[in-house]
N, CA and C atoms as an extended XYZ file, in Angstrom:
462
Properties=species:S:1:pos:R:3:atomname:S:1:resname:S:1:resid:I:1 pbc="F F F"
N       -41.052     -145.963      -85.554 N   UNK     1
C       -39.666     -146.340      -85.724 CA  UNK     1
C       -38.835     -145.671      -84.645 C   UNK     1
N       -37.682     -146.214      -84.359 N   UNK     2
C       -36.744     -145.632      -83.410 CA  UNK     2
C       -35.655     -144.893      -84.176 C   UNK     2
N       -35.326     -143.677      -83.725 N   UNK     3
C       -34.287     -142.872      -84.356 CA  UNK     3
C       -33.254     -142.529      -83.293 C   UNK     3
N       -31.972     -142.719      -83.641 N   UNK     4
C       -30.917     -142.430      -82.686 CA  UNK     4
C       -30.642     -140.930      -82.635 C   UNK     4
N       -30.541     -140.382      -81.412 N   UNK     5
C       -30.251     -138.962      -81.218 CA  UNK     5
C       -28.736     -138.759      -81.175 C   UNK     5
N       -28.320     -137.489      -81.187 N   UNK     6
C       -26.887     -137.164      -81.185 CA  UNK     6
C       -26.147     -137.768      -79.999 C   UNK     6
N       -26.814     -137.818      -78.841 N   UNK     7
C       -26.158     -138.318      -77.632 CA  UNK     7
C       -26.154     -139.848      -77.530 C   UNK     7
N       -26.652     -140.527      -78.556 N   UNK     8
C       -26.642     -141.984      -78.579 CA  UNK     8
C       -27.914     -142.627      -78.040 C   UNK     8
N       -28.778     -141.838      -77.401 N   UNK     9
C       -30.050     -142.386      -76.927 CA  UNK     9
C       -31.023     -142.482      -78.094 C   UNK     9
N       -32.159     -143.104      -77.858 N   UNK    10
C       -33.116     -143.354      -78.925 CA  UNK    10
C       -34.412     -142.601      -78.689 C   UNK    10
N       -35.058     -142.195      -79.769 N   UNK    11
C       -36.361     -141.523      -79.714 CA  UNK    11
C       -37.340     -142.302      -80.575 C   UNK    11
N       -38.522     -142.541      -79.997 N   UNK    12
C       -39.585     -143.210      -80.734 CA  UNK    12
C       -40.277     -142.182      -81.622 C   UNK    12
N       -40.381     -142.451      -82.906 N   UNK    13
C       -41.035     -141.546      -83.852 CA  UNK    13
C       -42.286     -142.218      -84.402 C   UNK    13
N       -43.396     -141.487      -84.323 N   UNK    14
C       -44.686     -142.010      -84.767 CA  UNK    14
C       -45.242     -141.043      -85.798 C   UNK    14
N       -45.860     -141.575      -86.833 N   UNK    15
C       -46.436     -140.753      -87.890 CA  UNK    15
C       -47.824     -140.280      -87.474 C   UNK    15
N       -47.912     -139.014      -87.073 N   UNK    16
C       -49.189     -138.428      -86.660 CA  UNK    16
C       -49.779     -137.518      -87.737 C   UNK    16
N       -49.376     -137.699      -88.997 N   UNK    17
C       -49.893     -136.816      -90.055 CA  UNK    17
C       -51.409     -136.879      -90.176 C   UNK    17
N       -51.999     -138.047      -90.063 N   UNK    18
C       -53.462     -138.165      -90.185 CA  UNK    18
C       -54.159     -137.422      -89.041 C   UNK    18
N       -53.661     -137.580      -87.823 N   UNK    19
C       -54.246     -136.870      -86.677 CA  UNK    19
C       -54.038     -135.366      -86.811 C   UNK    19
N       -52.850     -134.960      -87.244 N   UNK    20
C       -52.559     -133.526      -87.395 CA  UNK    20
C       -53.452     -132.863      -88.445 C   UNK    20
N       -53.859     -133.621      -89.478 N   UNK    21
C       -54.734     -133.065      -90.524 CA  UNK    21
C       -56.093     -132.660      -89.981 C   UNK    21
N       -56.588     -133.376      -88.981 N   UNK    22
C       -57.924     -133.085      -88.454 CA  UNK    22
C       -57.878     -132.327      -87.128 C   UNK    22
N       -56.692     -131.916      -86.712 N   UNK    23
C       -56.538     -131.179      -85.453 CA  UNK    23
C       -56.756     -129.692      -85.681 C   UNK    23
N       -57.501     -129.066      -84.784 N   UNK    24
C       -57.681     -127.614      -84.829 CA  UNK    24
C       -56.390     -126.987      -84.310 C   UNK    24
N       -55.824     -126.085      -85.100 N   UNK    25
C       -54.523     -125.491      -84.774 CA  UNK    25
C       -54.622     -124.561      -83.563 C   UNK    25
N       -53.716     -124.761      -82.621 N   UNK    26
C       -53.596     -123.899      -81.445 CA  UNK    26
C       -52.694     -122.732      -81.841 C   UNK    26
N       -53.206     -121.536      -81.825 N   UNK    27
C       -52.482     -120.363      -82.307 CA  UNK    27
C       -51.655     -119.668      -81.231 C   UNK    27
N       -51.296     -120.374      -80.169 N   UNK    28
C       -50.501     -119.762      -79.110 CA  UNK    28
C       -49.132     -119.371      -79.681 C   UNK    28
N       -48.700     -118.126      -79.479 N   UNK    29
C       -47.472     -117.671      -80.135 CA  UNK    29
C       -46.195     -118.243      -79.515 C   UNK    29
N       -45.278     -118.616      -80.373 N   UNK    30
C       -43.933     -119.006      -79.952 CA  UNK    30
C       -43.108     -117.713      -79.998 C   UNK    30
N       -42.390     -117.385      -78.919 N   UNK    31
C       -41.680     -116.095      -78.896 CA  UNK    31
C       -40.552     -116.027      -79.917 C   UNK    31
N       -40.269     -114.797      -80.350 N   UNK    32
C       -39.143     -114.563      -81.261 CA  UNK    32
C       -37.869     -114.443      -80.435 C   UNK    32
N       -36.815     -115.130      -80.879 N   UNK    33
C       -35.558     -115.159      -80.140 CA  UNK    33
C       -35.010     -113.743      -79.928 C   UNK    33
N       -35.054     -112.891      -80.966 N   UNK    34
C       -34.486     -111.549      -80.810 CA  UNK    34
C       -35.249     -110.729      -79.768 C   UNK    34
N       -36.557     -110.938      -79.648 N   UNK    35
C       -37.335     -110.251      -78.609 CA  UNK    35
C       -36.919     -110.729      -77.220 C   UNK    35
N       -36.668     -112.019      -77.086 N   UNK    36
C       -36.241     -112.563      -75.801 CA  UNK    36
C       -34.867     -112.022      -75.410 C   UNK    36
N       -33.961     -111.965      -76.375 N   UNK    37
C       -32.603     -111.505      -76.087 CA  UNK    37
C       -32.555     -110.030      -75.696 C   UNK    37
N       -33.499     -109.246      -76.201 N   UNK    38
C       -33.559     -107.826      -75.824 CA  UNK    38
C       -33.759     -107.643      -74.328 C   UNK    38
N       -34.385     -108.604      -73.669 N   UNK    39
C       -34.652     -108.504      -72.231 CA  UNK    39
C       -33.391     -108.647      -71.383 C   UNK    39
N       -32.312     -109.153      -71.963 N   UNK    40
C       -31.100     -109.442      -71.195 CA  UNK    40
C       -30.212     -108.225      -70.968 C   UNK    40
N       -30.599     -107.084      -71.478 N   UNK    41
C       -29.767     -105.877      -71.410 CA  UNK    41
C       -29.345     -105.577      -69.970 C   UNK    41
N       -28.060     -105.444      -69.771 N   UNK    42
C       -27.506     -105.088      -68.471 CA  UNK    42
C       -27.275     -106.253      -67.528 C   UNK    42
N       -27.713     -107.452      -67.889 N   UNK    43
C       -27.523     -108.616      -67.015 CA  UNK    43
C       -26.062     -109.047      -67.030 C   UNK    43
N       -25.576     -109.524      -65.888 N   UNK    44
C       -24.178     -109.943      -65.756 CA  UNK    44
C       -24.023     -111.433      -65.493 C   UNK    44
N       -25.078     -112.068      -64.988 N   UNK    45
C       -24.994     -113.489      -64.648 CA  UNK    45
C       -26.155     -114.237      -65.299 C   UNK    45
N       -25.822     -115.422      -65.794 N   UNK    46
C       -26.802     -116.201      -66.552 CA  UNK    46
C       -26.747     -117.666      -66.139 C   UNK    46
N       -27.902     -118.288      -66.128 N   UNK    47
C       -27.989     -119.733      -65.941 CA  UNK    47
C       -29.021     -120.240      -66.931 C   UNK    47
N       -28.687     -121.348      -67.580 N   UNK    48
C       -29.661     -121.914      -68.514 CA  UNK    48
C       -30.041     -123.303      -68.044 C   UNK    48
N       -31.340     -123.548      -68.130 N   UNK    49
C       -31.908     -124.822      -67.709 CA  UNK    49
C       -32.618     -125.430      -68.909 C   UNK    49
N       -32.271     -126.665      -69.205 N   UNK    50
C       -32.904     -127.408      -70.295 CA  UNK    50
C       -33.744     -128.504      -69.654 C   UNK    50
N       -35.030     -128.497      -69.955 N   UNK    51
C       -35.899     -129.512      -69.364 CA  UNK    51
C       -35.696     -130.858      -70.040 C   UNK    51
N       -35.676     -131.889      -69.236 N   UNK    52
C       -35.465     -133.247      -69.734 CA  UNK    52
C       -36.721     -133.737      -70.449 C   UNK    52
N       -36.559     -134.195      -71.670 N   UNK    53
C       -37.663     -134.754      -72.455 CA  UNK    53
C       -38.883     -133.839      -72.428 C   UNK    53
N       -38.664     -132.573      -72.664 N   UNK    54
C       -39.661     -131.519      -72.583 CA  UNK    54
C       -41.112     -131.915      -72.693 C   UNK    54
N       -41.573     -132.252      -73.873 N   UNK    55
C       -42.993     -132.531      -74.085 CA  UNK    55
C       -43.467     -133.729      -73.274 C   UNK    55
N       -42.577     -134.678      -73.017 N   UNK    56
C       -42.961     -135.886      -72.291 CA  UNK    56
C       -43.259     -135.609      -70.821 C   UNK    56
N       -43.131     -134.368      -70.380 N   UNK    57
C       -43.470     -134.016      -69.011 CA  UNK    57
C       -44.875     -133.409      -68.920 C   UNK    57
N       -45.562     -133.315      -70.049 N   UNK    58
C       -46.914     -132.748      -70.074 CA  UNK    58
C       -47.919     -133.894      -70.145 C   UNK    58
N       -48.738     -134.064      -69.107 N   UNK    59
C       -49.717     -135.161      -69.151 CA  UNK    59
C       -50.817     -134.891      -70.172 C   UNK    59
N       -51.307     -135.963      -70.771 N   UNK    60
C       -52.433     -135.878      -71.710 CA  UNK    60
C       -53.712     -136.075      -70.901 C   UNK    60
N       -54.724     -135.307      -71.227 N   UNK    61
C       -56.024     -135.479      -70.571 CA  UNK    61
C       -56.526     -136.899      -70.869 C   UNK    61
N       -57.045     -137.582      -69.860 N   UNK    62
C       -57.496     -138.975      -70.069 CA  UNK    62
C       -58.463     -139.140      -71.249 C   UNK    62
N       -59.338     -138.164      -71.483 N   UNK    63
C       -60.303     -138.291      -72.585 CA  UNK    63
C       -59.661     -138.086      -73.961 C   UNK    63
N       -58.378     -137.670      -74.014 N   UNK    64
C       -57.674     -137.490      -75.287 CA  UNK    64
C       -56.637     -138.577      -75.558 C   UNK    64
N       -56.380     -139.441      -74.613 N   UNK    65
C       -55.317     -140.445      -74.772 CA  UNK    65
C       -55.542     -141.350      -75.973 C   UNK    65
N       -56.777     -141.723      -76.247 N   UNK    66
C       -57.055     -142.633      -77.359 CA  UNK    66
C       -56.576     -142.058      -78.688 C   UNK    66
N       -56.501     -140.726      -78.806 N   UNK    67
C       -56.086     -140.089      -80.059 CA  UNK    67
C       -54.615     -140.331      -80.369 C   UNK    67
N       -53.835     -140.651      -79.344 N   UNK    68
C       -52.395     -140.857      -79.546 CA  UNK    68
C       -52.051     -142.328      -79.771 C   UNK    68
N       -53.057     -143.185      -79.794 N   UNK    69
C       -52.824     -144.633      -79.913 CA  UNK    69
C       -52.157     -144.975      -81.244 C   UNK    69
N       -51.299     -145.955      -81.208 N   UNK    70
C       -50.716     -146.493      -82.443 CA  UNK    70
C       -50.628     -148.003      -82.309 C   UNK    70
N       -50.316     -148.652      -83.401 N   UNK    71
C       -50.305     -150.114      -83.493 CA  UNK    71
C       -51.684     -150.652      -83.118 C   UNK    71
N       -52.705     -150.104      -83.815 N   UNK    72
C       -54.096     -150.489      -83.627 CA  UNK    72
C       -54.544     -150.441      -82.169 C   UNK    72
N       -54.174     -149.333      -81.496 N   UNK    73
C       -54.659     -149.100      -80.139 CA  UNK    73
C       -53.945     -149.851      -79.048 C   UNK    73
N       -52.826     -150.501      -79.368 N   UNK    74
C       -52.113     -151.258      -78.342 CA  UNK    74
C       -51.372     -150.347      -77.367 C   UNK    74
N       -51.074     -149.144      -77.767 N   UNK    75
C       -50.313     -148.238      -76.917 CA  UNK    75
C       -50.916     -146.847      -77.013 C   UNK    75
N       -51.212     -146.245      -75.880 N   UNK    76
C       -51.691     -144.873      -75.821 CA  UNK    76
C       -50.756     -144.083      -74.912 C   UNK    76
N       -50.421     -142.885      -75.346 N   UNK    77
C       -49.527     -142.034      -74.562 CA  UNK    77
C       -50.250     -141.482      -73.339 C   UNK    77
N       -49.546     -141.425      -72.214 N   UNK    78
C       -50.034     -140.770      -71.003 CA  UNK    78
C       -49.518     -139.331      -70.944 C   UNK    78
N       -48.452     -139.076      -71.695 N   UNK    79
C       -47.842     -137.745      -71.777 CA  UNK    79
C       -47.794     -137.331      -73.244 C   UNK    79
N       -47.580     -136.057      -73.478 N   UNK    80
C       -47.609     -135.544      -74.850 CA  UNK    80
C       -46.422     -136.083      -75.658 C   UNK    80
N       -46.705     -136.761      -76.770 N   UNK    81
C       -45.622     -137.254      -77.621 CA  UNK    81
C       -45.124     -136.161      -78.575 C   UNK    81
N       -43.955     -136.372      -79.113 N   UNK    82
C       -43.436     -135.498      -80.156 CA  UNK    82
C       -44.193     -135.801      -81.440 C   UNK    82
N       -44.387     -134.809      -82.275 N   UNK    83
C       -45.013     -135.023      -83.570 CA  UNK    83
C       -46.423     -134.490      -83.678 C   UNK    83
N       -47.042     -134.158      -82.564 N   UNK    84
C       -48.375     -133.573      -82.625 CA  UNK    84
C       -48.243     -132.100      -82.985 C   UNK    84
N       -49.079     -131.619      -83.888 N   UNK    85
C       -48.917     -130.254      -84.394 CA  UNK    85
C       -49.068     -129.193      -83.311 C   UNK    85
N       -49.843     -129.446      -82.287 N   UNK    86
C       -50.041     -128.456      -81.240 CA  UNK    86
C       -49.088     -128.620      -80.060 C   UNK    86
N       -48.173     -129.571      -80.139 N   UNK    87
C       -47.258     -129.817      -79.027 CA  UNK    87
C       -46.425     -128.582      -78.664 C   UNK    87
N       -45.773     -127.898      -79.630 N   UNK    88
C       -44.980     -126.724      -79.241 CA  UNK    88
C       -45.825     -125.632      -78.564 C   UNK    88
N       -46.984     -125.337      -79.105 N   UNK    89
C       -47.828     -124.293      -78.530 CA  UNK    89
C       -48.345     -124.699      -77.152 C   UNK    89
N       -48.725     -125.953      -77.005 N   UNK    90
C       -49.209     -126.436      -75.709 CA  UNK    90
C       -48.107     -126.356      -74.672 C   UNK    90
N       -46.915     -126.771      -75.052 N   UNK    91
C       -45.788     -126.742      -74.116 CA  UNK    91
C       -45.424     -125.305      -73.762 C   UNK    91
N       -45.419     -124.412      -74.750 N   UNK    92
C       -45.083     -123.009      -74.498 CA  UNK    92
C       -46.099     -122.374      -73.556 C   UNK    92
N       -47.374     -122.685      -73.742 N   UNK    93
C       -48.414     -122.158      -72.845 CA  UNK    93
C       -48.189     -122.657      -71.421 C   UNK    93
N       -47.869     -123.948      -71.273 N   UNK    94
C       -47.601     -124.506      -69.955 CA  UNK    94
C       -46.431     -123.787      -69.291 C   UNK    94
N       -45.343     -123.615      -70.033 N   UNK    95
C       -44.164     -122.958      -69.464 CA  UNK    95
C       -44.460     -121.499      -69.107 C   UNK    95
N       -45.212     -120.821      -69.954 N   UNK    96
C       -45.603     -119.441      -69.652 CA  UNK    96
C       -46.458     -119.377      -68.391 C   UNK    96
N       -47.384     -120.313      -68.243 N   UNK    97
C       -48.235     -120.335      -67.053 CA  UNK    97
C       -47.423     -120.587      -65.784 C   UNK    97
N       -46.506     -121.530      -65.858 N   UNK    98
C       -45.714     -121.903      -64.683 CA  UNK    98
C       -44.727     -120.805      -64.294 C   UNK    98
N       -44.041     -120.248      -65.282 N   UNK    99
C       -42.972     -119.279      -64.993 CA  UNK    99
C       -43.416     -117.826      -65.149 C   UNK    99
N       -44.709     -117.611      -65.324 N   UNK   100
C       -45.230     -116.255      -65.529 CA  UNK   100
C       -44.771     -115.239      -64.474 C   UNK   100
N       -44.707     -115.602      -63.185 N   UNK   101
C       -44.273     -114.599      -62.191 CA  UNK   101
C       -42.854     -114.068      -62.426 C   UNK   101
N       -42.044     -114.822      -63.185 N   UNK   102
C       -40.641     -114.445      -63.361 CA  UNK   102
C       -40.317     -113.883      -64.739 C   UNK   102
N       -41.176     -114.173      -65.717 N   UNK   103
C       -40.874     -113.713      -67.071 CA  UNK   103
C       -40.944     -112.195      -67.128 C   UNK   103
N       -40.164     -111.635      -67.990 N   UNK   104
C       -40.013     -110.184      -68.173 CA  UNK   104
C       -39.279     -109.504      -67.029 C   UNK   104
N       -38.877     -110.252      -65.991 N   UNK   105
C       -38.064     -109.631      -64.949 CA  UNK   105
C       -36.706     -110.319      -64.822 C   UNK   105
N       -36.675     -111.654      -64.791 N   UNK   106
C       -35.374     -112.327      -64.744 CA  UNK   106
C       -35.364     -113.704      -65.406 C   UNK   106
N       -36.393     -114.024      -66.190 N   UNK   107
C       -36.449     -115.307      -66.887 CA  UNK   107
C       -36.976     -115.099      -68.304 C   UNK   107
N       -36.352     -115.779      -69.253 N   UNK   108
C       -36.925     -115.905      -70.591 CA  UNK   108
C       -37.067     -117.400      -70.867 C   UNK   108
N       -38.148     -117.737      -71.559 N   UNK   109
C       -38.451     -119.140      -71.839 CA  UNK   109
C       -38.661     -119.307      -73.332 C   UNK   109
N       -38.015     -120.326      -73.886 N   UNK   110
C       -38.257     -120.705      -75.274 CA  UNK   110
C       -38.444     -122.214      -75.288 C   UNK   110
N       -39.715     -122.630      -75.348 N   UNK   111
C       -40.088     -124.040      -75.294 CA  UNK   111
C       -39.506     -124.689      -74.045 C   UNK   111
N       -38.559     -125.626      -74.178 N   UNK   112
C       -38.033     -126.295      -72.988 CA  UNK   112
C       -36.718     -125.704      -72.497 C   UNK   112
N       -36.356     -124.533      -72.996 N   UNK   113
C       -35.132     -123.859      -72.559 CA  UNK   113
C       -35.486     -122.645      -71.709 C   UNK   113
N       -34.873     -122.570      -70.538 N   UNK   114
C       -35.127     -121.489      -69.595 CA  UNK   114
C       -33.811     -120.768      -69.353 C   UNK   114
N       -33.821     -119.448      -69.489 N   UNK   115
C       -32.632     -118.643      -69.220 CA  UNK   115
C       -32.947     -117.699      -68.071 C   UNK   115
N       -32.146     -117.794      -67.020 N   UNK   116
C       -32.269     -116.917      -65.857 CA  UNK   116
C       -31.165     -115.875      -65.985 C   UNK   116
N       -31.510     -114.606      -65.827 N   UNK   117
C       -30.506     -113.546      -65.941 CA  UNK   117
C       -30.641     -112.573      -64.775 C   UNK   117
N       -29.500     -112.075      -64.291 N   UNK   118
C       -29.490     -111.215      -63.104 CA  UNK   118
C       -28.384     -110.182      -63.203 C   UNK   118
N       -28.526     -109.141      -62.405 N   UNK   119
C       -27.540     -108.050      -62.391 CA  UNK   119
C       -26.470     -108.245      -61.324 C   UNK   119
N       -26.748     -109.016      -60.277 N   UNK   120
C       -25.742     -109.277      -59.245 CA  UNK   120
C       -25.717     -110.764      -58.917 C   UNK   120
N       -24.621     -111.214      -58.315 N   UNK   121
C       -24.462     -112.624      -57.982 CA  UNK   121
C       -25.489     -113.069      -56.929 C   UNK   121
N       -25.673     -112.266      -55.885 N   UNK   122
C       -26.621     -112.604      -54.823 CA  UNK   122
C       -28.043     -112.715      -55.392 C   UNK   122
N       -28.384     -111.762      -56.228 N   UNK   123
C       -29.689     -111.761      -56.886 CA  UNK   123
C       -29.840     -113.019      -57.757 C   UNK   123
N       -28.761     -113.376      -58.436 N   UNK   124
C       -28.806     -114.536      -59.330 CA  UNK   124
C       -29.063     -115.835      -58.551 C   UNK   124
N       -28.389     -115.990      -57.425 N   UNK   125
C       -28.610     -117.184      -56.606 CA  UNK   125
C       -30.067     -117.263      -56.145 C   UNK   125
N       -30.628     -116.135      -55.769 N   UNK   126
C       -32.037     -116.078      -55.356 CA  UNK   126
C       -32.955     -116.442      -56.531 C   UNK   126
N       -32.667     -115.917      -57.706 N   UNK   127
C       -33.479     -116.206      -58.895 CA  UNK   127
C       -33.430     -117.690      -59.254 C   UNK   127
N       -32.242     -118.279      -59.212 N   UNK   128
C       -32.093     -119.711      -59.521 CA  UNK   128
C       -32.939     -120.529      -58.553 C   UNK   128
N       -32.841     -120.203      -57.274 N   UNK   129
C       -33.608     -120.929      -56.259 CA  UNK   129
C       -35.115     -120.835      -56.538 C   UNK   129
N       -35.591     -119.647      -56.859 N   UNK   130
C       -37.015     -119.463      -57.136 CA  UNK   130
C       -37.477     -120.315      -58.326 C   UNK   130
N       -36.699     -120.293      -59.396 N   UNK   131
C       -37.070     -121.044      -60.600 CA  UNK   131
C       -37.021     -122.549      -60.335 C   UNK   131
N       -35.966     -123.018      -59.686 N   UNK   132
C       -35.865     -124.452      -59.414 CA  UNK   132
C       -36.972     -124.929      -58.478 C   UNK   132
N       -37.333     -124.133      -57.486 N   UNK   133
C       -38.437     -124.500      -56.594 CA  UNK   133
C       -39.755     -124.577      -57.366 C   UNK   133
N       -39.958     -123.636      -58.280 N   UNK   134
C       -41.183     -123.638      -59.091 CA  UNK   134
C       -41.231     -124.864      -59.995 C   UNK   134
N       -40.110     -125.189      -60.632 N   UNK   135
C       -40.064     -126.386      -61.479 CA  UNK   135
C       -40.339     -127.639      -60.650 C   UNK   135
N       -39.783     -127.681      -59.452 N   UNK   136
C       -39.992     -128.830      -58.575 CA  UNK   136
C       -41.467     -128.934      -58.166 C   UNK   136
N       -42.093     -127.816      -57.856 N   UNK   137
C       -43.518     -127.817      -57.486 CA  UNK   137
C       -44.381     -128.396      -58.597 C   UNK   137
N       -43.983     -128.137      -59.838 N   UNK   138
C       -44.761     -128.595      -60.990 CA  UNK   138
C       -44.239     -129.919      -61.552 C   UNK   138
N       -43.309     -130.529      -60.824 N   UNK   139
C       -42.755     -131.841      -61.178 CA  UNK   139
C       -42.107     -131.847      -62.564 C   UNK   139
N       -41.433     -130.751      -62.897 N   UNK   140
C       -40.688     -130.676      -64.154 CA  UNK   140
C       -39.219     -130.928      -63.850 C   UNK   140
N       -38.597     -131.807      -64.625 N   UNK   141
C       -37.208     -132.212      -64.385 CA  UNK   141
C       -36.285     -131.585      -65.410 C   UNK   141
N       -35.137     -131.143      -64.943 N   UNK   142
C       -34.110     -130.569      -65.815 CA  UNK   142
C       -33.136     -131.657      -66.244 C   UNK   142
N       -32.540     -131.459      -67.403 N   UNK   143
C       -31.480     -132.343      -67.890 CA  UNK   143
C       -30.163     -131.703      -67.460 C   UNK   143
N       -29.608     -132.144      -66.347 N   UNK   144
C       -28.421     -131.500      -65.775 CA  UNK   144
C       -27.228     -131.465      -66.731 C   UNK   144
N       -27.143     -132.443      -67.632 N   UNK   145
C       -26.040     -132.471      -68.599 CA  UNK   145
C       -26.090     -131.273      -69.540 C   UNK   145
N       -27.278     -130.686      -69.729 N   UNK   146
C       -27.433     -129.564      -70.648 CA  UNK   146
C       -27.633     -128.231      -69.925 C   UNK   146
N       -27.534     -128.224      -68.608 N   UNK   147
C       -27.720     -126.992      -67.829 CA  UNK   147
C       -26.368     -126.357      -67.513 C   UNK   147
N       -26.357     -125.036      -67.443 N   UNK   148
C       -25.163     -124.284      -67.043 CA  UNK   148
C       -25.598     -123.219      -66.060 C   UNK   148
N       -24.872     -123.090      -64.958 N   UNK   149
C       -25.243     -122.151      -63.919 CA  UNK   149
C       -24.127     -121.140      -63.661 C   UNK   149
N       -24.522     -119.884      -63.393 N   UNK   150
C       -23.595     -118.849      -62.994 CA  UNK   150
C       -22.602     -118.416      -64.063 C   UNK   150
N       -23.030     -118.393      -65.313 N   UNK   151
C       -22.153     -117.980      -66.398 CA  UNK   151
C       -22.148     -116.458      -66.501 C   UNK   151
N       -21.080     -115.907      -67.039 N   UNK   152
C       -21.015     -114.458      -67.259 CA  UNK   152
C       -21.295     -114.087      -68.700 C   UNK   152
N       -21.476     -115.089      -69.555 N   UNK   153
C       -21.881     -114.846      -70.930 CA  UNK   153
C       -22.598     -116.071      -71.479 C   UNK   153
N       -23.497     -115.814      -72.447 N   UNK   154
C       -24.199     -116.922      -73.094 CA  UNK   154
C       -24.119     -116.728      -74.591 C   UNK   154
């Protein structure tokens, strides 16, 4: 079924309960927000980046595509759909792998939300450039309508 989102766009919703019942749970930890916020101590400049259609930017392995089929196999996802039980953990692992060089120093990541924090303006511009170049290298797109750059508070 199609469900309308707050911004007026539509999201396709598929019932993956049967697939989720037989899926082995990925135990990759989702970070606690309060732990992430503790890292911001002393930062003066902040930029937040929201990835566009987060999970839909993660390709599915060709040998797993058939598992996402619906309407009797007429459609198979090429990218990770919403509703799969391991989607959040898989996405978090991907983001951790991609942004690992920056985490714990000037980036915190929570699923598809990235927060860049810095102590000086010059440093902040350098950090933003590094993160955006890394996202571009990995072909991850930001939703500019939901991004904010160079803020002094979040």
